[in-house]
Tab-separated table of C-alpha atoms in Angstrom:
chain	number	residue	atom	x	y	z
F	13	MET	CA	-23.739	52.136	73.615
F	14	SER	CA	-25.528	48.845	73.503
F	15	THR	CA	-26.323	45.953	75.775
F	16	GLU	CA	-26.228	43.660	72.761
F	17	SER	CA	-23.246	42.344	70.797
F	18	SER	CA	-23.373	45.310	68.428
F	19	ALA	CA	-23.452	48.987	69.278
F	20	PRO	CA	-26.206	51.372	68.181
F	21	ALA	CA	-25.365	54.621	66.473
F	22	PRO	CA	-26.378	57.873	68.190
F	23	ASP	CA	-29.771	57.688	66.466
F	24	GLY	CA	-30.379	54.247	67.936
F	25	GLU	CA	-29.902	52.246	64.749
F	26	THR	CA	-27.626	49.217	64.775
F	27	VAL	CA	-24.113	49.930	63.553
F	28	PRO	CA	-23.155	47.613	60.674
F	29	VAL	CA	-19.877	45.729	60.530
F	30	PRO	CA	-17.332	48.173	59.038
F	31	GLN	CA	-17.017	47.872	55.293
F	32	PRO	CA	-14.310	50.075	53.797
F	33	GLN	CA	-14.327	50.399	50.025
F	34	GLN	CA	-17.493	48.523	48.915
F	35	ALA	CA	-20.470	47.702	51.109
F	36	SER	CA	-21.182	44.516	49.150
F	37	ALA	CA	-17.664	43.116	49.576
F	38	PRO	CA	-16.933	40.368	52.127
F	39	ASN	CA	-15.921	41.678	55.522
F	40	PRO	CA	-12.174	42.365	55.200
F	41	TYR	CA	-11.584	42.255	58.957
F	42	ILE	CA	-11.171	39.429	61.434
F	43	MET	CA	-13.978	39.974	63.900
F	44	PRO	CA	-13.345	39.525	67.647
F	45	PRO	CA	-14.735	36.516	69.526
F	46	ASP	CA	-18.194	36.857	71.045
F	47	VAL	CA	-16.771	36.555	74.562
F	48	PRO	CA	-14.190	39.278	75.348
F	49	ASN	CA	-10.691	37.920	75.921
F	50	ASN	CA	-9.901	39.172	79.448
F	51	ASP	CA	-11.413	37.247	82.369
F	52	ALA	CA	-12.039	39.594	85.299
F	53	GLY	CA	-13.631	36.971	87.542
F	54	GLN	CA	-17.262	36.507	88.634
F	55	GLY	CA	-18.117	35.721	85.024
F	56	ILE	CA	-17.102	39.194	83.812
F	57	HIS	CA	-15.080	39.481	80.615
F	58	PHE	CA	-13.764	42.581	78.876
F	59	ASP	CA	-11.372	43.696	76.161
F	60	PHE	CA	-10.811	46.477	73.639
F	61	ASN	CA	-11.294	44.501	70.470
F	62	TRP	CA	-13.363	46.688	68.153
F	63	GLY	CA	-14.097	49.232	70.859
F	64	ALA	CA	-14.440	48.656	74.583
F	65	ARG	CA	-16.429	45.484	75.279
F	66	VAL	CA	-17.755	44.198	78.595
F	67	LEU	CA	-19.704	40.976	79.154
F	68	LEU	CA	-21.711	40.868	82.382
F	69	PRO	CA	-23.331	37.553	83.405
F	70	LYS	CA	-26.851	37.276	84.759
F	71	ARG	CA	-26.993	37.657	88.523
F	72	PRO	CA	-29.361	35.533	90.629
F	73	ASP	CA	-29.980	38.639	92.708
F	74	GLY	CA	-29.082	42.285	92.384
F	75	ARG	CA	-27.610	43.974	89.341
F	76	TRP	CA	-24.465	45.545	87.859
F	77	ARG	CA	-23.470	49.133	87.284
F	78	ALA	CA	-21.018	49.513	84.391
F	79	THR	CA	-19.128	52.658	83.444
F	80	LEU	CA	-16.921	53.345	80.436
F	81	THR	CA	-14.767	56.473	80.635
F	82	ASP	CA	-12.526	58.216	78.125
F	83	LEU	CA	-9.545	58.898	80.373
F	84	ASP	CA	-7.846	61.428	78.113
F	85	ASN	CA	-10.989	63.545	77.764
F	86	SER	CA	-12.377	62.912	81.271
F	87	THR	CA	-15.660	61.952	79.648
F	88	ILE	CA	-18.059	59.254	80.788
F	89	ILE	CA	-19.022	57.429	77.605
F	90	PHE	CA	-21.562	55.138	79.221
F	91	GLN	CA	-22.980	54.456	82.653
F	92	GLY	CA	-25.919	52.219	83.361
F	93	GLU	CA	-27.366	49.509	85.562
F	94	LEU	CA	-28.381	46.101	84.240
F	95	GLU	CA	-28.905	42.532	85.351
F	96	GLU	CA	-26.822	41.146	82.484
F	97	GLY	CA	-25.564	42.279	79.124
F	98	HIS	CA	-22.849	42.669	76.542
F	99	LEU	CA	-21.711	46.284	76.378
F	100	SER	CA	-19.872	47.629	73.348
F	101	SER	CA	-18.722	51.197	72.860
F	102	THR	CA	-20.038	52.969	69.783
F	103	LYS	CA	-16.612	54.333	68.875
F	104	LYS	CA	-14.235	51.729	67.456
F	105	PHE	CA	-11.031	53.740	67.045
F	106	PHE	CA	-8.353	54.236	69.718
F	107	ILE	CA	-9.670	55.602	72.996
F	108	ARG	CA	-7.883	55.148	76.323
F	109	PHE	CA	-10.815	53.653	78.176
F	110	ALA	CA	-11.386	52.915	81.834
F	111	VAL	CA	-13.798	50.095	82.631
F	112	ASP	CA	-15.576	50.117	86.003
F	113	VAL	CA	-18.042	47.507	87.216
F	114	VAL	CA	-19.916	47.655	90.529
F	115	ARG	CA	-22.055	44.847	91.955
F	116	ILE	CA	-25.264	46.120	93.543
F	117	ALA	CA	-26.952	43.762	95.998
F	118	THR	CA	-30.723	43.606	96.437
F	119	ASP	CA	-30.404	45.655	99.632
F	120	GLY	CA	-28.528	48.369	97.719
F	121	THR	CA	-25.054	47.499	98.992
F	122	GLU	CA	-22.428	48.361	96.375
F	123	THR	CA	-19.167	46.454	95.853
F	124	LYS	CA	-16.569	47.500	93.287
F	125	VAL	CA	-15.531	44.373	91.381
F	126	LEU	CA	-13.561	45.789	88.443
F	127	ARG	CA	-11.480	48.848	87.708
F	128	HIS	CA	-9.285	48.575	84.639
F	129	GLU	CA	-7.514	51.379	82.813
F	130	TYR	CA	-6.379	50.695	79.274
F	131	ASP	CA	-2.652	49.976	79.124
F	132	ALA	CA	-1.252	48.401	75.969
F	133	ARG	CA	2.293	47.941	77.272
F	134	ASP	CA	3.428	44.347	76.685
F	135	LYS	CA	-0.102	43.449	75.560
F	136	LEU	CA	-0.969	41.791	72.256
F	137	ILE	CA	-2.516	44.385	69.925
F	138	LEU	CA	-3.947	43.554	66.507
F	139	VAL	CA	-3.901	46.200	63.760
F	140	GLN	CA	-5.630	45.250	60.533
F	141	LEU	CA	-4.809	46.763	57.140
F	142	PRO	CA	-7.616	45.127	55.211
F	143	VAL	CA	-6.885	45.798	51.551
F	144	GLY	CA	-3.979	44.880	49.319
F	145	THR	CA	-3.764	48.205	47.525
F	146	LEU	CA	-0.227	49.522	47.360
F	147	GLY	CA	-0.674	53.178	48.263
F	148	ASP	CA	-3.010	52.602	51.196
F	149	THR	CA	-0.734	50.078	52.879
F	150	LEU	CA	2.458	52.087	52.342
F	151	GLY	CA	0.746	55.181	53.694
F	152	TRP	CA	-0.754	53.474	56.733
F	153	PHE	CA	2.072	51.241	57.901
F	154	PRO	CA	4.308	53.951	59.436
F	155	TYR	CA	1.483	54.745	61.855
F	156	VAL	CA	1.333	51.094	62.905
F	157	ALA	CA	5.050	51.324	63.685
F	158	ARG	CA	4.534	54.597	65.551
F	159	PHE	CA	1.768	53.035	67.623
F	160	ALA	CA	3.987	50.059	68.484
F	161	GLU	CA	6.814	52.324	69.597
F	162	GLN	CA	4.604	54.715	71.536
F	163	SER	CA	2.489	52.089	73.296
F	164	GLY	CA	5.138	49.471	74.054
F	165	ALA	CA	2.673	46.860	72.842
F	166	ARG	CA	3.380	43.580	71.080
F	167	VAL	CA	1.804	44.544	67.775
F	168	ILE	CA	0.552	42.045	65.231
F	169	CYS	CA	-0.282	43.579	61.865
F	170	CYS	CA	-2.539	41.764	59.408
F	171	LEU	CA	-1.873	42.820	55.824
F	172	ALA	CA	-1.613	41.422	52.318
F	173	LYS	CA	1.115	38.808	51.919
F	174	VAL	CA	2.887	40.762	49.172
F	175	PHE	CA	3.968	43.440	51.685
F	176	ILE	CA	5.542	41.150	54.263
F	177	PRO	CA	8.928	40.767	52.482
F	178	LEU	CA	9.043	44.535	52.041
F	179	PHE	CA	8.576	45.363	55.751
F	180	ALA	CA	9.800	42.316	57.688
F	181	ASP	CA	13.480	43.257	58.041
F	182	ALA	CA	12.767	46.962	58.505
F	183	TYR	CA	10.294	46.379	61.360
F	184	PRO	CA	11.459	43.298	63.313
F	185	ASN	CA	9.472	44.369	66.389
F	186	ILE	CA	6.134	44.014	64.563
F	187	GLN	CA	4.742	40.574	63.801
F	188	LEU	CA	3.470	40.580	60.218
F	189	THR	CA	0.849	38.079	59.145
F	190	THR	CA	-2.015	37.609	56.731
F	191	LYS	CA	-5.676	37.566	57.654
F	192	GLU	CA	-5.912	33.898	56.708
F	193	ASP	CA	-2.973	32.884	58.894
F	194	PHE	CA	-4.109	34.871	61.912
F	195	GLU	CA	-7.657	33.536	61.716
F	196	ALA	CA	-6.167	30.104	62.448
F	197	SER	CA	-3.752	31.334	65.133
F	198	PRO	CA	-4.208	30.565	68.854
F	199	LEU	CA	-3.073	34.133	69.523
F	200	ARG	CA	-6.561	35.371	68.596
F	201	SER	CA	-7.738	34.545	72.109
F	202	GLN	CA	-4.952	36.676	73.625
F	203	VAL	CA	-5.559	39.941	71.784
F	204	TYR	CA	-6.080	42.840	74.186
F	205	ALA	CA	-7.181	45.429	71.609
F	206	THR	CA	-7.904	45.561	67.884
F	207	TYR	CA	-7.793	48.562	65.546
F	208	ASN	CA	-9.090	48.420	62.001
F	209	ILE	CA	-7.629	50.838	59.475
F	210	GLY	CA	-9.646	51.706	56.396
F	211	LEU	CA	-11.336	54.314	54.250
F	212	PHE	CA	-14.828	54.470	55.709
F	213	PHE	CA	-16.836	56.334	53.110
F	214	ASP	CA	-20.225	56.100	54.855
F	215	ASP	CA	-19.063	56.792	58.406
F	216	THR	CA	-21.058	59.990	58.874
F	217	ASP	CA	-21.219	59.464	62.648
F	218	ASN	CA	-17.451	58.928	62.944
F	219	ILE	CA	-17.799	55.509	64.487
F	220	TYR	CA	-14.734	53.945	62.858
F	221	GLN	CA	-12.607	57.072	62.409
F	222	PRO	CA	-12.369	60.230	64.549
F	223	CYS	CA	-12.695	62.403	61.443
F	224	ASP	CA	-13.427	61.815	57.778
F	225	PHE	CA	-10.374	60.508	55.909
F	226	ARG	CA	-11.172	62.848	53.016
F	227	TYR	CA	-10.479	65.763	55.334
F	228	VAL	CA	-7.195	64.569	56.878
F	229	GLY	CA	-5.674	62.581	53.998
F	230	LEU	CA	-5.546	58.976	52.873
F	231	HIS	CA	-2.514	58.074	54.976
F	232	ARG	CA	-2.938	60.345	57.983
F	233	THR	CA	-6.332	58.814	58.787
F	234	ALA	CA	-4.407	55.813	60.186
F	235	GLY	CA	-2.699	58.089	62.698
F	236	TYR	CA	-6.042	59.420	63.883
F	237	ILE	CA	-7.563	55.936	64.167
F	238	LEU	CA	-4.566	54.695	66.192
F	239	GLY	CA	-4.357	57.791	68.379
F	240	VAL	CA	-0.797	58.733	67.396
F	241	ASP	CA	0.791	61.817	65.862
F	242	PRO	CA	-0.639	62.050	62.317
F	243	THR	CA	2.478	63.730	60.922
F	244	GLU	CA	3.395	61.787	57.795
F	245	GLU	CA	6.460	59.582	57.623
F	246	ALA	CA	7.614	57.374	54.770
F	247	PRO	CA	7.825	53.663	55.568
F	248	LYS	CA	11.240	52.045	55.847
F	249	LEU	CA	12.168	49.449	53.254
F	250	VAL	CA	14.964	46.868	53.390
F	251	LEU	CA	15.723	45.365	49.982
F	252	GLU	CA	17.558	42.083	49.558
F	253	ASP	CA	18.983	43.378	46.275
F	254	ASP	CA	19.385	47.136	46.102
F	255	THR	CA	22.010	47.271	43.348
F	256	ARG	CA	21.593	49.684	40.468
F	257	PRO	CA	19.637	47.943	37.657
F	258	ILE	CA	21.252	49.861	34.762
F	259	GLU	CA	24.343	52.038	34.491
F	260	GLU	CA	22.896	54.957	32.522
F	261	PRO	CA	20.928	57.746	34.216
F	262	TYR	CA	17.220	57.042	34.093
F	263	VAL	CA	13.804	58.281	35.169
F	264	CYS	CA	10.944	55.957	36.126
F	265	ILE	CA	7.376	56.653	35.098
F	266	ALA	CA	4.048	54.973	35.898
F	267	THR	CA	1.057	56.074	33.855
F	268	GLN	CA	-1.645	53.502	34.669
F	269	ALA	CA	-4.273	53.655	37.402
F	270	SER	CA	-7.420	51.940	38.634
F	271	ALA	CA	-9.816	54.659	37.407
F	272	GLN	CA	-9.693	57.118	34.533
F	273	CYS	CA	-9.906	60.126	36.845
F	274	LYS	CA	-6.483	59.133	38.215
F	275	TYR	CA	-4.795	59.286	34.808
F	276	TRP	CA	-3.069	62.287	33.291
F	277	ASN	CA	-5.725	62.840	30.646
F	278	ASN	CA	-3.755	65.302	28.522
F	279	PRO	CA	-3.592	63.307	25.242
F	280	GLY	CA	-0.027	64.320	24.374
F	281	GLY	CA	1.283	64.795	27.874
F	282	TRP	CA	3.405	61.697	28.314
F	283	LEU	CA	4.821	61.907	24.788
F	284	GLY	CA	6.066	65.417	25.539
F	285	VAL	CA	7.552	64.357	28.870
F	286	ILE	CA	9.420	61.423	27.351
F	287	ALA	CA	10.828	63.589	24.562
F	288	PHE	CA	11.926	66.190	27.133
F	289	LEU	CA	13.705	63.591	29.279
F	290	LYS	CA	15.463	61.963	26.345
F	291	LYS	CA	16.815	65.322	25.224
F	292	ARG	CA	18.388	65.602	28.668
F	293	GLY	CA	20.066	62.230	28.261
F	294	TYR	CA	17.759	60.073	30.377
F	295	ARG	CA	16.417	56.640	29.689
F	296	VAL	CA	12.705	56.529	30.512
F	297	ILE	CA	11.617	53.320	32.247
F	298	CYS	CA	7.923	52.453	32.611
F	299	ILE	CA	7.365	50.288	35.699
F	300	ASP	CA	3.581	49.906	35.612
F	301	GLN	CA	2.202	46.476	36.397
F	302	LYS	CA	0.471	46.359	33.001
F	303	PRO	CA	1.374	47.901	29.617
F	304	PHE	CA	-2.281	48.794	29.107
F	305	SER	CA	-5.283	49.193	31.377
F	306	GLY	CA	-8.862	50.355	31.197
F	307	ALA	CA	-12.468	49.199	31.010
F	308	GLY	CA	-15.184	48.962	28.389
F	309	ILE	CA	-14.200	50.998	25.356
F	310	VAL	CA	-11.562	53.092	27.161
F	311	TRP	CA	-8.025	51.700	27.283
F	312	ASN	CA	-4.728	53.404	28.081
F	313	GLN	CA	-1.459	52.224	26.543
F	314	ILE	CA	2.157	52.509	27.656
F	315	PRO	CA	3.454	55.811	26.194
F	316	ASN	CA	5.492	55.542	23.014
F	317	GLY	CA	9.208	55.940	23.652
F	318	ALA	CA	9.213	54.530	27.191
F	319	GLU	CA	11.170	51.343	27.862
F	320	ASP	CA	8.822	48.562	28.886
F	321	GLU	CA	9.621	47.128	32.314
F	322	THR	CA	5.968	46.389	33.044
F	323	GLY	CA	4.888	43.093	34.527
F	324	ASN	CA	3.692	41.482	37.703
F	325	ARG	CA	7.014	41.961	39.510
F	326	PRO	CA	7.784	41.764	43.259
F	327	LEU	CA	7.464	45.077	45.070
F	328	ALA	CA	11.104	44.833	46.164
F	329	GLU	CA	12.142	44.748	42.510
F	330	ARG	CA	10.050	47.846	41.800
F	331	ALA	CA	11.586	49.577	44.814
F	332	ARG	CA	15.058	48.723	43.511
F	333	TRP	CA	14.332	50.475	40.215
F	334	LEU	CA	12.918	53.461	42.057
F	335	LYS	CA	15.742	53.769	44.582
F	336	HIS	CA	18.330	54.464	41.880
F	337	ALA	CA	16.151	56.606	39.598
F	338	ASP	CA	16.938	60.304	39.350
F	339	LEU	CA	13.194	60.985	39.428
F	340	PHE	CA	9.840	59.245	39.454
F	341	ILE	CA	6.895	60.726	37.560
F	342	GLY	CA	3.457	59.335	38.236
F	343	VAL	CA	-0.152	59.928	39.144
F	344	SER	CA	-2.125	59.449	42.352
F	345	SER	CA	-1.600	55.700	42.501
F	346	GLY	CA	0.402	53.103	44.387
F	347	LEU	CA	3.749	53.401	42.620
F	348	SER	CA	3.977	57.066	43.621
F	349	TRP	CA	3.750	55.930	47.246
F	350	LEU	CA	6.419	53.306	46.621
F	351	ALA	CA	8.698	55.964	45.128
F	352	TRP	CA	8.160	58.077	48.250
F	353	ALA	CA	9.019	55.065	50.414
F	354	ALA	CA	12.158	54.415	48.353
F	355	GLY	CA	13.351	57.978	48.970
F	356	THR	CA	13.080	58.946	45.306
F	357	LYS	CA	12.233	62.458	44.199
F	358	THR	CA	8.618	62.215	43.089
F	359	LEU	CA	6.626	64.355	40.698
F	360	MET	CA	2.923	63.622	41.074
F	361	ILE	CA	0.322	64.693	38.527
F	362	SER	CA	-3.160	64.701	40.041
F	363	GLY	CA	-6.255	66.848	39.912
F	364	PHE	CA	-9.017	64.637	41.258
F	365	THR	CA	-7.379	64.565	44.719
F	366	HIS	CA	-6.415	67.537	46.840
F	367	PRO	CA	-2.659	67.654	47.597
F	368	ASN	CA	-3.478	67.048	51.264
F	369	ASN	CA	-4.707	63.588	50.291
F	370	GLU	CA	-1.219	62.252	49.565
F	371	PHE	CA	2.289	62.675	50.926
F	372	TYR	CA	3.985	66.036	50.459
F	373	THR	CA	6.213	66.537	47.458
F	374	PRO	CA	7.452	69.934	46.230
F	375	TRP	CA	6.780	68.704	42.696
F	376	ARG	CA	3.052	68.150	42.965
F	377	VAL	CA	1.301	69.335	39.796
F	378	ILE	CA	-2.358	70.401	39.945
F	379	SER	CA	-4.363	73.038	38.087
F	380	TRP	CA	-6.457	75.241	40.341
F	381	HIS	CA	-8.106	76.705	37.224
F	382	ALA	CA	-9.861	73.423	36.495
F	383	CYS	CA	-12.368	71.412	38.483
F	384	ASN	CA	-10.413	69.578	41.182
F	385	SER	CA	-10.408	67.576	44.415
F	386	CYS	CA	-13.679	65.674	43.924
F	387	TRP	CA	-12.215	62.644	45.724
F	388	ASN	CA	-11.905	64.708	48.907
F	389	ASP	CA	-15.422	66.137	48.643
F	390	PRO	CA	-17.748	64.101	50.926
F	391	ARG	CA	-20.675	65.104	48.726
F	392	HIS	CA	-19.275	62.808	46.040
F	393	GLN	CA	-18.659	59.227	47.118
F	394	PHE	CA	-16.158	57.451	44.915
F	395	ASN	CA	-17.689	54.612	42.904
F	396	HIS	CA	-15.133	51.816	42.606
F	397	ASN	CA	-17.266	50.096	39.987
F	398	ASP	CA	-17.374	53.059	37.600
F	399	PHE	CA	-14.058	53.285	35.752
F	400	LEU	CA	-15.163	56.589	34.184
F	401	TRP	CA	-16.273	58.157	37.484
F	402	CYS	CA	-16.364	61.936	37.211
F	403	PRO	CA	-19.048	63.118	39.640
F	404	ARG	CA	-19.254	66.735	38.560
F	405	HIS	CA	-18.826	66.588	34.783
F	406	ALA	CA	-19.548	63.054	33.568
F	407	ASN	CA	-20.655	62.855	29.918
F	408	THR	CA	-19.764	66.488	29.240
F	409	ASP	CA	-16.861	68.235	27.540
F	410	ARG	CA	-15.442	68.953	30.993
F	411	GLN	CA	-15.103	65.299	32.033
F	412	PHE	CA	-11.635	64.729	33.553
F	413	GLU	CA	-10.637	68.344	32.993
F	414	CYS	CA	-8.854	68.219	36.357
F	415	SER	CA	-5.911	66.501	34.675
F	416	LYS	CA	-6.707	67.179	31.014
F	417	LEU	CA	-5.911	70.861	31.588
F	418	ILE	CA	-2.519	70.151	33.174
F	419	SER	CA	-0.189	71.131	30.346
F	420	THR	CA	2.960	69.334	29.271
F	421	ASP	CA	4.865	72.578	29.691
F	422	VAL	CA	3.955	72.866	33.368
F	423	VAL	CA	5.002	69.271	33.982
F	424	THR	CA	8.346	69.589	32.184
F	425	LYS	CA	9.133	72.794	34.090
F	426	ASN	CA	8.616	70.896	37.339
F	427	ILE	CA	10.689	67.993	36.030
F	428	ALA	CA	13.562	70.390	35.392
F	429	LEU	CA	13.238	71.816	38.898
F	430	ALA	CA	13.208	68.339	40.429
F	431	LEU	CA	16.195	67.077	38.440
F	432	ASP	CA	18.207	70.166	39.326
F	433	ALA	CA	17.273	70.084	43.025
């Protein structure tokens, strides 16, 4: 708790502005105004934008006593007396706060001037999804919808523009906007509470998230931050064109990723899968954004034998292909999440993440005999700038063994099970 505009951590150090992903990146969140949005009279202002915030003006005589309480846990978070100050709770995720302010005269007479219990019903609530990555947003958005339904709030969700056409018709009760548009909106001064969703790698004191996202899963962390049931649920999609793109039976694949550890690093794996599918009469459609991807001297090409439908296409077009596919086969990357959202049977090949990290699929392929789950190990912070990140076995024969040791045979057996299910 702090009497300044930023809150100190439990050790007394100033808490930095939250920076999911990379600390050097520009702040991805819209920060709240310096003066809290709710006017309680007598110069007192409060809101719940980035934690509970209370502004107490300087008194010519006497002082204030302010108390912040977690109503659901019957815990006093802060109580103190001061002549003036700007209080801000250390914890920034959802807490059902009560704010109490008492005016204490110089003779000791006490007068209660504010008692407010958090109630989001019919209030304007801002939820920020700060990155444009496909999997994160698809995984997080159902919890935004759950919060809106549970709270009865008027929810505004800031997210990347590319997602708005995908969600707008499916979630008419949520106002979707971009960060840039909302920064210029007069509604900023009416926001009652703000919740920032993200992957907070350095949040050892659990300031921005109740528990480490690596423990609960990439998507479920949004449920914990918003204080709703973290049970996973696929987002709803409404497609303007959901007709079948081709008549023949087909399977979609996506082989590319943003880091080499996410790839299926078995050199002949995809070739074997494509041959297996073609023998069963399927066309194999590659829907990656790019036909090749990599960094430095390491580049990954579209597998031979797959039909090339790569390109910078609208997400709705990708979802259309996925909706009518008999199966999607991919790695731990965004198109797997889109397949899940489209209701398509999904086979995911991943070793660097623990299965708890992503949505459940009965056709998740991982080798427990190889090194695995480094992404979910807090001892190893993911380096977004190192395409060849392999924290346990870099520059050794065991680099990327987590997926290298997943055999083609194991994958094709699971493909057969999925296609026959």
